[in-house]
C-alpha positions as a Markdown table, in Angstrom:
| # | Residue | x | y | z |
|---|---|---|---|---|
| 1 | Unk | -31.1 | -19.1 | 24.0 |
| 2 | Unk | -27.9 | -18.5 | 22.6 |
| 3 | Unk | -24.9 | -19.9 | 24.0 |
| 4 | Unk | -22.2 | -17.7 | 21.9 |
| 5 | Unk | -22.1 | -14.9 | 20.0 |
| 6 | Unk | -20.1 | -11.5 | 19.0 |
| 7 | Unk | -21.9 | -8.8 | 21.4 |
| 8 | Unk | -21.5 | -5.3 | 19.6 |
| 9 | Unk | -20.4 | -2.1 | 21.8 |
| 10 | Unk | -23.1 | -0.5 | 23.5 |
| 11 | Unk | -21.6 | 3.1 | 21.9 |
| 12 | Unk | -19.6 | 3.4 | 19.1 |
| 13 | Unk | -18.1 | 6.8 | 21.0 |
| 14 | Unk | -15.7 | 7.0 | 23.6 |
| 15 | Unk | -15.3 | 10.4 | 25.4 |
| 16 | Unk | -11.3 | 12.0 | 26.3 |
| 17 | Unk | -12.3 | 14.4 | 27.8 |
| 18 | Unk | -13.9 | 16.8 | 25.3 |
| 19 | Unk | -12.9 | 15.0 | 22.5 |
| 20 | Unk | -15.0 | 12.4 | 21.0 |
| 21 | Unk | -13.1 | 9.2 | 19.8 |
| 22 | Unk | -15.4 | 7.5 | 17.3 |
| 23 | Unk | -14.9 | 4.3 | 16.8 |
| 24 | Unk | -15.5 | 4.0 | 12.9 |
| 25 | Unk | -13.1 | 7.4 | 12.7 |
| 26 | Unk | -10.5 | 5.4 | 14.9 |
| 27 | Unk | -10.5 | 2.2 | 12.2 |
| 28 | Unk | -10.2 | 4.6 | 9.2 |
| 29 | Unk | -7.8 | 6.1 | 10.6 |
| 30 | Unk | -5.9 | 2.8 | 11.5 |
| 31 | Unk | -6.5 | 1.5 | 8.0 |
| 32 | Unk | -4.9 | 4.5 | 6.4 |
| 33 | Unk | -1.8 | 3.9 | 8.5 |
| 34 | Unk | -1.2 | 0.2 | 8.1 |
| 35 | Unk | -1.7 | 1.4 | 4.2 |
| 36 | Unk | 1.2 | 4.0 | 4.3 |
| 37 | Unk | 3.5 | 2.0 | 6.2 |
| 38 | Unk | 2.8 | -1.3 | 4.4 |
| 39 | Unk | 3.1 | 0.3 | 1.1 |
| 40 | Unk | 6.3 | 2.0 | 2.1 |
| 41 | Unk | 8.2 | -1.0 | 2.4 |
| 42 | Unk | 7.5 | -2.5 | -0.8 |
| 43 | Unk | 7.9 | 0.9 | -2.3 |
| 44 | Unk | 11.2 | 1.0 | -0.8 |
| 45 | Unk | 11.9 | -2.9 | -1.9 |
| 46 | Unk | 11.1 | -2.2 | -5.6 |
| 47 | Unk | 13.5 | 0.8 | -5.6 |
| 48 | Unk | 11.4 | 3.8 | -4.7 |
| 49 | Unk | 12.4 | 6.5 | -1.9 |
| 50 | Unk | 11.0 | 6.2 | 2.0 |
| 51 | Unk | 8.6 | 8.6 | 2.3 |
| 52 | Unk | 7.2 | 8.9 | -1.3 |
| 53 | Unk | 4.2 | 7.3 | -0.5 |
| 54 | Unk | 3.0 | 9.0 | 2.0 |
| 55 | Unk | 3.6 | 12.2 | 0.2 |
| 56 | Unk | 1.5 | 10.8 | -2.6 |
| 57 | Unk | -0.8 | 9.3 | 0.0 |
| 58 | Unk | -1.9 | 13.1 | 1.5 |
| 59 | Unk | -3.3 | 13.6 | -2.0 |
| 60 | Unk | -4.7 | 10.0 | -2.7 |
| 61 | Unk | -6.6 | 9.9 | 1.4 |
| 62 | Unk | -8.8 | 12.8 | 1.2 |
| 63 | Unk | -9.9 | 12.2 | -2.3 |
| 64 | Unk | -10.6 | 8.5 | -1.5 |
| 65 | Unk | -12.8 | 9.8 | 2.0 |
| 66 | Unk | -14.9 | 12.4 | -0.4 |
| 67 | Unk | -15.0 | 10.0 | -3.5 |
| 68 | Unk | -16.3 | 6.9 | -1.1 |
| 69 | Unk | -18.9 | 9.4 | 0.6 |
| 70 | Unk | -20.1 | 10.6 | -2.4 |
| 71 | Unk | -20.6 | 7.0 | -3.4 |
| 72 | Unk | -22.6 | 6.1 | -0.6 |
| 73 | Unk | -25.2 | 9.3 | -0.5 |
| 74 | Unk | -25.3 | 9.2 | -4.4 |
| 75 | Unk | -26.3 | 5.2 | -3.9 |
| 76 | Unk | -28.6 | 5.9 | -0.7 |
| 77 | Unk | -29.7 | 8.9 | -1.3 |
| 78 | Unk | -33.0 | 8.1 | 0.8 |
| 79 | Unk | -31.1 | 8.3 | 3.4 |
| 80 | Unk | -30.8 | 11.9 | 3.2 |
| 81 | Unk | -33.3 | 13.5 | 0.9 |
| 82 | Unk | -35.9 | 11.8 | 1.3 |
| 83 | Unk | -39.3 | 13.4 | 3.4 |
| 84 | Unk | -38.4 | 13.0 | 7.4 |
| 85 | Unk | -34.8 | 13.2 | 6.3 |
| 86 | Unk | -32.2 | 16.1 | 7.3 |
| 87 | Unk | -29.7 | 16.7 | 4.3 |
| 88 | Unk | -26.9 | 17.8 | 6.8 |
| 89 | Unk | -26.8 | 14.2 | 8.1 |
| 90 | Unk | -25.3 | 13.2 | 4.7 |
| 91 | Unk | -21.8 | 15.3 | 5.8 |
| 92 | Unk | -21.9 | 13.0 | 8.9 |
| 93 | Unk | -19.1 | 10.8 | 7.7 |
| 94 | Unk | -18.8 | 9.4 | 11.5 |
| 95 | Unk | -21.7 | 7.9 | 11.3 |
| 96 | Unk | -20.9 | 5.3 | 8.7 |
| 97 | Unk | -21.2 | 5.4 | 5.0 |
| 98 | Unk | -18.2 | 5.4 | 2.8 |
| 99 | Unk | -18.5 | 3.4 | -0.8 |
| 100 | Unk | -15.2 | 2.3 | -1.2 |
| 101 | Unk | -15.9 | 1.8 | -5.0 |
| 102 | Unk | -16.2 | 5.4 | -4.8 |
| 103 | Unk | -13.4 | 5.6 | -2.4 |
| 104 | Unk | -10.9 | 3.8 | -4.9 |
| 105 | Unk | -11.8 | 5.6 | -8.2 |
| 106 | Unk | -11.6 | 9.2 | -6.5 |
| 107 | Unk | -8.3 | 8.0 | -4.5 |
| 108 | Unk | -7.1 | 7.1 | -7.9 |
| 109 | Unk | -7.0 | 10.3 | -9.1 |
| 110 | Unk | -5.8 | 12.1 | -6.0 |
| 111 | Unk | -2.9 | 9.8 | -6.3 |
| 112 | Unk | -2.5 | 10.5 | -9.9 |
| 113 | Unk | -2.2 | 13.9 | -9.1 |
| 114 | Unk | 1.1 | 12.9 | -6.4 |
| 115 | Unk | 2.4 | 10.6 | -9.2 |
| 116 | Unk | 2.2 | 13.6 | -11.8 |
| 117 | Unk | 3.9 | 15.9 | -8.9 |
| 118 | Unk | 6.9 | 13.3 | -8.2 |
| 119 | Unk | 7.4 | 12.0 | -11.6 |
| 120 | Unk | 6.4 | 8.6 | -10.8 |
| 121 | Unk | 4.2 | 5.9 | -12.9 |
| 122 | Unk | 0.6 | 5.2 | -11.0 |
| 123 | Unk | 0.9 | 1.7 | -11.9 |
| 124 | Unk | 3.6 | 1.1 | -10.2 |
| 125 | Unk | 2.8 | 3.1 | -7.2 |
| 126 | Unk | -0.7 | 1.3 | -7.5 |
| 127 | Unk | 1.1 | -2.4 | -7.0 |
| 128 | Unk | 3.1 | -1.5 | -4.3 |
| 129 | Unk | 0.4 | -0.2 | -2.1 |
| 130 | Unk | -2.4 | -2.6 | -3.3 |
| 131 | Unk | -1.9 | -5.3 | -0.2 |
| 132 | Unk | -1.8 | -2.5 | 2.4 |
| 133 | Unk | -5.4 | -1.0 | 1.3 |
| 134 | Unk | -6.7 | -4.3 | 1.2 |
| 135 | Unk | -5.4 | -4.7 | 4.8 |
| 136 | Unk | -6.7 | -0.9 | 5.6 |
| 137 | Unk | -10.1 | -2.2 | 4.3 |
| 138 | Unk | -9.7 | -5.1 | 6.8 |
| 139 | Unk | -9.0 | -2.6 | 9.5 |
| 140 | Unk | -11.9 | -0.1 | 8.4 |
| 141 | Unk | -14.4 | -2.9 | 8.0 |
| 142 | Unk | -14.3 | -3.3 | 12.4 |
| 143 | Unk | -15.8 | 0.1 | 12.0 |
| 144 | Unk | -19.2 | -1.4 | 10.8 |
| 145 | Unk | -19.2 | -3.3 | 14.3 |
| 146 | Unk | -18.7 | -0.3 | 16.1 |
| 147 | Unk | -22.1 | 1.1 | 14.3 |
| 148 | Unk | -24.1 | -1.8 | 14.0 |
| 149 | Unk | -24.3 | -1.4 | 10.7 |
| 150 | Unk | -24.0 | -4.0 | 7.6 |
| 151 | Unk | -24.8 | -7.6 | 9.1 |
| 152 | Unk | -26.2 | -10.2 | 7.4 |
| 153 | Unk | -29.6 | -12.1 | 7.4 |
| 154 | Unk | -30.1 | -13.7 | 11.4 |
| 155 | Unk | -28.5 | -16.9 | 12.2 |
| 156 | Unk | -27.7 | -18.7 | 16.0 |
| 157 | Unk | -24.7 | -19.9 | 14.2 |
| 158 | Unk | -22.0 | -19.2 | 17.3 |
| 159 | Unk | -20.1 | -16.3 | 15.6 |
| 160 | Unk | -23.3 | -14.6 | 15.4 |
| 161 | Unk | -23.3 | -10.7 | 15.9 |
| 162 | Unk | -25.4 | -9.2 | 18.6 |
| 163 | Unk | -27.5 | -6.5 | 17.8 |
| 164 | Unk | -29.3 | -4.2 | 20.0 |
| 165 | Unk | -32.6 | -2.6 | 19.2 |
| 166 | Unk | -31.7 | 0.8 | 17.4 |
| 167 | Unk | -32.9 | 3.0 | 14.5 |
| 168 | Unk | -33.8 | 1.1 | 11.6 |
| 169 | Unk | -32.7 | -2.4 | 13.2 |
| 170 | Unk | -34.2 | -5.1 | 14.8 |
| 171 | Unk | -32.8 | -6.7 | 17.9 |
| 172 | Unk | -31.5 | -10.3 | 17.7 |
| 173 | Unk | -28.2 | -12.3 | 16.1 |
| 174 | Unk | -26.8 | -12.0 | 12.6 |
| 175 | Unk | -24.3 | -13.0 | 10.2 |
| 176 | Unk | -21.6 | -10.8 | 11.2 |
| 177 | Unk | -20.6 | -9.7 | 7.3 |
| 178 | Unk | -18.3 | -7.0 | 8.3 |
| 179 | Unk | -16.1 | -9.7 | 9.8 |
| 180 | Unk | -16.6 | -11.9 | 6.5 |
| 181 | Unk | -15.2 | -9.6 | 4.8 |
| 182 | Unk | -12.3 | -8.6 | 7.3 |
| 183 | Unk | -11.3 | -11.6 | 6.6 |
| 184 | Unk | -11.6 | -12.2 | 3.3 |
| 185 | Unk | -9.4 | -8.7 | 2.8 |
| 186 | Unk | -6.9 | -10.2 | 4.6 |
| 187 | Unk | -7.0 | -13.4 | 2.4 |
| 188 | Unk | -6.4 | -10.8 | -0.8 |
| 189 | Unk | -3.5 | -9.1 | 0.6 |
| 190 | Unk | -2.0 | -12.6 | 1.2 |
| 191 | Unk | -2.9 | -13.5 | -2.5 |
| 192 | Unk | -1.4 | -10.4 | -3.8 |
| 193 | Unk | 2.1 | -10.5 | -2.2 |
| 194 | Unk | 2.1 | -13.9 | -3.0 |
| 195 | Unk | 1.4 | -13.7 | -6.8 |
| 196 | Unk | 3.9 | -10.7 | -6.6 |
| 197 | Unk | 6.8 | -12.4 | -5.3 |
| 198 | Unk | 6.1 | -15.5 | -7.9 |
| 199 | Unk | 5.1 | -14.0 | -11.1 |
| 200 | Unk | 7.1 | -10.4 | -10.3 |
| 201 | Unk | 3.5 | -8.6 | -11.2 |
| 202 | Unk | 4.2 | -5.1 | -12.9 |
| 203 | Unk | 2.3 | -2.1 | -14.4 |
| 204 | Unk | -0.3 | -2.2 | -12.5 |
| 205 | Unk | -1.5 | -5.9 | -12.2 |
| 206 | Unk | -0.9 | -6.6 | -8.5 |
| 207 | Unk | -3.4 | -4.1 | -7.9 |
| 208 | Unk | -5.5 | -5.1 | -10.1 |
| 209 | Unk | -5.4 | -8.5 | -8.8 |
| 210 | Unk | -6.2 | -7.1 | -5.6 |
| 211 | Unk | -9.4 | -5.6 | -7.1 |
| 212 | Unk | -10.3 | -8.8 | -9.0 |
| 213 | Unk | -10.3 | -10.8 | -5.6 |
| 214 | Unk | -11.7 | -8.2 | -3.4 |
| 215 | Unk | -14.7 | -8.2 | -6.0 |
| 216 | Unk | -15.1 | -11.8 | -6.2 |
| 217 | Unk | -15.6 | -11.9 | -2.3 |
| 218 | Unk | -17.5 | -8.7 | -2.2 |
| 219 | Unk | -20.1 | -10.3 | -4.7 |
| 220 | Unk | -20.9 | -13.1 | -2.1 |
| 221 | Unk | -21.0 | -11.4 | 0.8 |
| 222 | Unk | -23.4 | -8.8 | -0.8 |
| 223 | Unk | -25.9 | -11.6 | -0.9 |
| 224 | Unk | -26.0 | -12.2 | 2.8 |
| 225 | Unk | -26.5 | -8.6 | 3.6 |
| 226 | Unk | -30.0 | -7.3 | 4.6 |
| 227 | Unk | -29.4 | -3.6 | 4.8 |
| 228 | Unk | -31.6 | -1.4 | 2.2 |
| 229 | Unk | -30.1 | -1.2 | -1.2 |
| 230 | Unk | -31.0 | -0.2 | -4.2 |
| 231 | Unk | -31.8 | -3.6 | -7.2 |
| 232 | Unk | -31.2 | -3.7 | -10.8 |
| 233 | Unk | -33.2 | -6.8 | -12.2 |
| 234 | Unk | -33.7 | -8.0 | -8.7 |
| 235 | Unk | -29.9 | -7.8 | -8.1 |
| 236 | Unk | -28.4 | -5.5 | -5.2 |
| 237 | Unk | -26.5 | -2.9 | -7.2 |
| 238 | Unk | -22.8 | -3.4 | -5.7 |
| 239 | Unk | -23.6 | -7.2 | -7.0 |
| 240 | Unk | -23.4 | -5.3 | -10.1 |
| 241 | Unk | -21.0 | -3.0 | -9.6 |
| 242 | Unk | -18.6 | -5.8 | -8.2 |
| 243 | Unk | -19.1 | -8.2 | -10.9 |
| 244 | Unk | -19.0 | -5.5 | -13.4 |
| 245 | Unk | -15.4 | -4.1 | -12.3 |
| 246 | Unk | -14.4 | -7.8 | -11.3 |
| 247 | Unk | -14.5 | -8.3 | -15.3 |
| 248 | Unk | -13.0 | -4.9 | -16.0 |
| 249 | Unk | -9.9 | -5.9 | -13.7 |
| 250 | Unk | -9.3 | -9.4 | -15.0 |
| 251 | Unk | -9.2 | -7.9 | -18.7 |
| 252 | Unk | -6.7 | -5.4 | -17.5 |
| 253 | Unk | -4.6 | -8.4 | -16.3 |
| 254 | Unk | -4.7 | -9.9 | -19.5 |
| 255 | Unk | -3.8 | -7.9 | -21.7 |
| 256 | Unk | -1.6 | -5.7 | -19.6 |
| 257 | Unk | 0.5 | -9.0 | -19.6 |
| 258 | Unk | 0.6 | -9.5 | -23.0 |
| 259 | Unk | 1.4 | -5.5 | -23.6 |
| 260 | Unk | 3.8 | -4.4 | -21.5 |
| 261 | Unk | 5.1 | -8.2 | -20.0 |
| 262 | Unk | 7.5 | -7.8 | -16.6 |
| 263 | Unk | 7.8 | -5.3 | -13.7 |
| 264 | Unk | 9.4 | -1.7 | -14.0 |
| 265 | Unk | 12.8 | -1.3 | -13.5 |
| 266 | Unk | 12.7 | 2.4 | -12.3 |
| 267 | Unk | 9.8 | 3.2 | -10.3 |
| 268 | Unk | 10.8 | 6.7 | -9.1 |
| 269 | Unk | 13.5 | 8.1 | -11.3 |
| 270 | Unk | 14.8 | 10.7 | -8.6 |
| 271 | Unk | 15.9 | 7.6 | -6.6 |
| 272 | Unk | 18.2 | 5.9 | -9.2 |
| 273 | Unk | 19.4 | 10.0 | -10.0 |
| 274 | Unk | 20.5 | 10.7 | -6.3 |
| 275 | Unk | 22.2 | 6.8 | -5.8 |
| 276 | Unk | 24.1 | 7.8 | -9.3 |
| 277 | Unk | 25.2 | 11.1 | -8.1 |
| 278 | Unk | 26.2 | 9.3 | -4.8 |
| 279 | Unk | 28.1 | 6.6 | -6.8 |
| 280 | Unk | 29.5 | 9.5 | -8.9 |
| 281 | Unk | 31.0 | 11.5 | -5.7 |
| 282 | Unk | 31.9 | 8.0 | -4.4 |
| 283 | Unk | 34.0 | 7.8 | -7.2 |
| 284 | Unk | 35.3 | 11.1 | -6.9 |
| 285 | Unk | 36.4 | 10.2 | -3.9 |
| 286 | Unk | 38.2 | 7.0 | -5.1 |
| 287 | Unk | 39.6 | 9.2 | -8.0 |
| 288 | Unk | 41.3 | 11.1 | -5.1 |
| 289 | Unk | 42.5 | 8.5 | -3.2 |
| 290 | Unk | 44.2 | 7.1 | -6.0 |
| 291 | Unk | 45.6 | 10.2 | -7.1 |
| 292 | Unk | 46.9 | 10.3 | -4.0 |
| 293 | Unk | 48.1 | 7.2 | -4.9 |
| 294 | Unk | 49.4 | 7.9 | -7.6 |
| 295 | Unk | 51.4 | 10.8 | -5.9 |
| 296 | Unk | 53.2 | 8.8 | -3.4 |
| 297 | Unk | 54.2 | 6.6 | -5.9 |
| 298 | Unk | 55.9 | 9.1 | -7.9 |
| 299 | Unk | 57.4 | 9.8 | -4.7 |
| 300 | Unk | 58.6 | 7.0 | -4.1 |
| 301 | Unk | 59.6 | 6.6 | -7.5 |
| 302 | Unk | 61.5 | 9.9 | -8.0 |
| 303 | Unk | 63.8 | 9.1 | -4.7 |
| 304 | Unk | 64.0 | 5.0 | -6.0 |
| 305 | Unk | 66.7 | 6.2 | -8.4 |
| 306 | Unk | 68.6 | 8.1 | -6.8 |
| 307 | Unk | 68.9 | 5.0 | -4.3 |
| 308 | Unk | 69.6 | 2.8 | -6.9 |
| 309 | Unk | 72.3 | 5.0 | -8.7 |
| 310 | Unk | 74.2 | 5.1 | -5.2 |
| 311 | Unk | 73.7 | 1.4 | -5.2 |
| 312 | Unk | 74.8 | 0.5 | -8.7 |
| 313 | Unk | 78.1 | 2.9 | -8.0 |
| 314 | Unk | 78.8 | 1.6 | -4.7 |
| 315 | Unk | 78.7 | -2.2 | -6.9 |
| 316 | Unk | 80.7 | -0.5 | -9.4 |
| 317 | Unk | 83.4 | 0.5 | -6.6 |
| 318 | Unk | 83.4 | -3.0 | -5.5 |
| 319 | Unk | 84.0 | -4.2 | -8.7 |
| 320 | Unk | 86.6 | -1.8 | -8.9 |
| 321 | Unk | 88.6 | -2.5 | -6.2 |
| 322 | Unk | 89.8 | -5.9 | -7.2 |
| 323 | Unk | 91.1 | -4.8 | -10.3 |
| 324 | Unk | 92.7 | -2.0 | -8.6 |
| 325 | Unk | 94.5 | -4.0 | -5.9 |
| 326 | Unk | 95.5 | -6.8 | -8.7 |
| 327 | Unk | 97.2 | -3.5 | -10.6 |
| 328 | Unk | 99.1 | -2.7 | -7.5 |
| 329 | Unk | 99.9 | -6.2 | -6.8 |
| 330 | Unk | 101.3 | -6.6 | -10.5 |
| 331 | Unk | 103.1 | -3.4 | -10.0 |
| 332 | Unk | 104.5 | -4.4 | -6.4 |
| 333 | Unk | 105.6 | -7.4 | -8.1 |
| 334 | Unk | 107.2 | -6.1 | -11.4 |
């Protein structure tokens, strides 16, 4: 008997009335905002606008949804074409399935596309948002619970995952991966903000950092995994796929640092060009002010003489009188 364990909802669907709220739909959903927001304070930190990436995000998000589902049907296609199989089921995204290998390389371009539209470098866009998707994948990840999907091989270890007897699953207690690697995304976003704030990580290397470590603990927790998937020389294929890009991402690293060495100045031109023309009307302003200035002074400076011409003949008077009196004392006296 076990004495602990993770139980997993009895539905992953909870009913408002006559609108379904599915559970993996709900952590997506979650994922995708702690992404926006996240990345929009760093954005903002390295110079950028508020609100830029989520503009660029409303390109990058569905691209990233249809690239990650075409991922997973292309990868299990069984699932879906095979005999006994309905075809429809593979537009189903509720029901689980997104790759996000798929997911990143089709949300690359859709973001590309925003970058192109705002004038703004993808690398830089790409480092700026690369903790927050590792958190969103932490969030989406809980979504896996919700289905009882993608658990590991059984264990009575006592943060084993309950499963109940379902389609294509056995009932008992697993290793509860989607929580591994939860976790393990939230250990990468750590990583990456913290080799961002130390080495000041530019042109794209923070998120490719962020892609190195997510594939290092992908590979592992691959292995632990007992869902169907297809083998390359007895090797799950996203072993491959993680290793492979793993590389891919650590040679990016390298010899982006050796290319193009530091961080952008600029990230989103428009930025620096509206603080400029704010500095420039600013200084308009001063320009006024001191012209204003300027006027007074002349003011002041037109009556000054006039002041000090009264004062200089009212001196000379004085300096008159003496004389005057000592004629008319001479006088008096001759």
């Amino acid at each position: 008997m076990d004495l602990a364990y993770i139980p997993s909802p009895s539905t992953g669907v909870i009913d408002l009335g006559p609108i379904p709220l599915r559970g993996y739909a709900f952590c997506i959903i979650i994922g995708v905002f702690v992404a926006v927001w996240f990345g929009n304070k760093r954005w903002i930190a390295r110079g950028g606008r508020a609100g830029t990436v989520a503009d660029i995000a409303v390109w990058a998000v569905p691209f990233g949804l249809v690239g990650g589902r075409l991922y997973h049907v292309i990868t299990d296609y069984q699932l879906y074409f095979s005999d006994g199989e309905n075809w429809v089921d593979a537009f189903k995204i509720w029901q689980g399935g997104l790759g996000i290998w798929g997911a990143i390389a089709l949300g690359a371009v859709g973001a590309w596309i925003g970058c192109r539209r705002r004038g703004i470098p993808l690398p830089a866009w790409a480092d700026a948002l690369a903790p927050g998707i590792a958190l969103a994948q932490a969030c989406g990840r809980w979504g896996n619970w919700f289905n009882q999907e993608l658990y590991g091989k059984p264990t009575d270890v006592p943060w084993a995952l309950e499963i109940s007897e379902g389609p294509n699953r056995v009932a008992g207690t697993y290793h509860p991966t989607f929580l591994y690697e939860s976790l393990w995304c939230i250990g990468v976003a750590l990583l990456v903000i913290w080799a961002d704030r130390r080495f000041r990580l530019g042109h794209g290397r923070a998120f490719a950092l962020y892609v190195a470590a997510y594939c290092a603990g992908r590979g592992w927790i691959e292995y632990m995994r007992v869902d169907e998937a297809h083998h390359i020389l007895g090797v799950r294929l996203n072993v491959w796929t993680a290793g492979i890009v793993f590389v891919l991402a650590v040679a990016y690293i390298v010899i982006s640092a050796k290319v193009r060495p530091g961080r952008e100045e600029i990230v989103e031109p428009d930025a620096v060009d509206a603080e400029g023309g704010e500095a420039a009307q600013g200084g308009d302003v001063a320009g006024d002010a001191d012209g204003a200035g300027d006027a007074d002074r002349d003011a002041v400076s037109d009556a000054a003489p006039d002041t000090d011409g009264d004062t200089g003949h009212a001196e000379d008077s004085a300096a008159e009188a003496p004389e005057k009196n000592g004629t008319a004392e001479a006088a008096k006296n001759g």
